[in-house]
Amino acid sequence: MTGKNVLKFLLVLAIAAVMMLAIRTYAFTIYTVNDSSLKPELEEHNRVLVNKLSRNNFVKGDLLVFHSDADYIGKVTSLPGDTIVIGRDRYILPNTCGCKNCQCVEHNCYVVDMGKKKHVVTYHDIIGKAYRLFPLTH
C-alpha cells in the first residue's frame, strides 16, 4: 500500500467509526435484559434492539426501555386516558406528561409492567421502543 492508500483507508475507517457512534448514540442501541421478570416475552440475557427515535405512540404490549435511577425495560400495560386502580382509588392516566418542562399533548404517560412491579413512565424518561432479537446470550 502506498502512503496515499493508507491515508484513504484511515479516513474511511475514521468516518465509519464516527457514523457508528452517532447511530448508536442517537438512533439505535442494543440492551441486554438483566432479569427474567418479563417471562415469557423476555428472559435473562436476551438482547433487545432499542429504537431511540420511537419514543411515543406505544400500544399495549409494546416493550420500551426507560431511565429512572437506572435503565429498565418493561411492557406497556396502560395508555394515556386509561383508568388505573391503586388500592381502592381510581386514576385516569393523563394525556400530557405532567412535567414542568412542557405539558404538550405529544408527550404522554404510560404504565409499564416490569414483572415484579409497575411503573408510570413519562415521555422524558423513555429511551425508546424495544424489539426482541432472537435469543442471543453471552
C-alpha atoms as one frame of an Amber mdcrd trajectory, in Angstrom:
protein
   0.000   0.000   0.000   1.172   3.454  -0.798   1.011   6.299   1.647  -1.976
   7.751  -0.196  -3.923   4.469   0.051  -3.128   4.143   3.761  -4.399   7.673
   4.336  -7.624   6.920   2.416  -8.103   3.700   4.401  -7.632   5.513   7.740
 -10.035   8.276   6.664 -12.733   5.748   5.696 -12.168   3.888   8.974 -12.500
   7.114  10.989 -15.688   8.122   9.138 -17.188   4.666   9.718 -16.348   4.838
  13.438 -17.923   8.295  13.800 -21.067   7.169  11.944 -21.354   4.057  14.130
 -21.059   6.115  17.317 -23.625   8.653  16.074 -26.131   5.934  15.139 -25.622
   4.132  18.424 -25.931   7.340  20.442 -28.921   8.911  18.709 -30.824   6.217
  16.773 -30.376   2.566  17.808 -28.641   0.595  20.516 -28.735  -2.914  21.968
 -29.589  -3.684  25.591 -29.183  -6.952  27.477 -32.066  -7.999  29.749 -30.788
  -8.308  33.334 -33.515 -10.478  34.850 -36.269 -12.871  33.884 -39.225 -10.996
  35.400 -40.816 -10.433  31.963 -41.104 -14.101  31.038 -42.242 -15.413  28.567
 -41.566 -12.301  26.406 -38.014 -11.821  27.658 -35.642 -13.970  29.616 -32.439
 -13.061  31.377 -29.583 -12.314  28.937 -31.913 -11.818  25.948 -30.989  -8.858
  23.821 -33.295  -6.154  22.547 -32.780  -3.588  19.827 -33.886  -0.163  21.049
 -35.122   2.400  18.556 -34.333   5.714  20.250 -36.229   7.615  17.562 -39.505
   5.917  18.589 -40.412   7.462  21.936 -44.170   7.920  21.586 -47.367   6.312
  20.269 -46.965   2.995  22.042 -49.713   0.384  22.150 -50.450  -2.139  24.876
 -47.914  -4.949  24.808 -45.071  -2.885  23.320 -41.700  -3.168  25.018 -39.929
   0.032  25.961 -36.696   0.980  27.668 -36.787   3.894  30.097 -34.497   5.585
  32.578 -35.377   6.054  36.221 -32.400   5.639  38.565 -31.018   3.146  36.003
 -32.152   1.836  32.616 -35.112  -0.560  32.737 -37.223  -2.480  30.259 -40.932
  -3.083  30.596 -44.137  -3.885  28.749 -46.760  -1.167  28.230 -49.978  -2.093
  30.062 -51.871   1.219  30.239 -52.125   4.082  27.780 -52.991   7.769  28.192
 -56.675   8.093  29.053 -56.866   4.617  30.635 -58.221   4.272  34.158 -55.848
   2.571  36.576 -56.734   1.274  40.040 -54.382   1.591  43.001 -55.878   0.099
  46.136 -59.427   1.468  46.269 -58.608   4.600  44.274 -59.104   5.054  40.546
 -56.954   7.369  38.447 -57.061   8.391  34.807 -53.656   8.328  33.165 -53.093
  11.874  31.855 -52.851  12.715  28.163 -49.907  15.044  28.812 -46.670  14.177
  30.523 -47.373  16.397  33.522 -43.821  17.654  33.857 -42.880  21.285  34.308
 -40.890  21.249  31.052 -43.730  21.121  28.575 -47.377  19.982  29.082 -47.674
  19.272  25.357 -50.103  16.652  24.068 -47.471  14.572  22.214 -45.661  13.771
  25.455 -47.721  11.023  27.052 -47.503   8.904  30.202 -47.617   5.120  30.158
 -47.880   2.412  32.818 -45.181  -0.184  32.270 -45.149  -3.699  33.742 -41.643
  -4.604  34.843 -42.614  -8.094  36.019 -42.465  -7.629  39.769 -43.846  -4.082
  39.807 -45.462  -1.448  37.613 -44.072   1.979  36.923 -45.531   5.193  35.470
 -43.212   6.398  32.733 -43.307   9.905  31.274 -42.141  10.829  27.796 -38.942
  12.396  29.131 -37.890   9.113  30.789 -38.379   6.966  27.670 -35.217   5.889
  25.858 -37.044   4.098  23.054 -39.153   1.233  21.798 -37.551  -2.191  22.225
 -37.680  -5.077  19.785 -36.704  -8.558  20.936 -33.893 -10.071  18.960 -33.710
 -13.817  18.717 -32.236 -15.287  21.929 -28.642 -14.152  21.901 -26.805 -14.976
  25.097 -23.313 -14.318  26.319
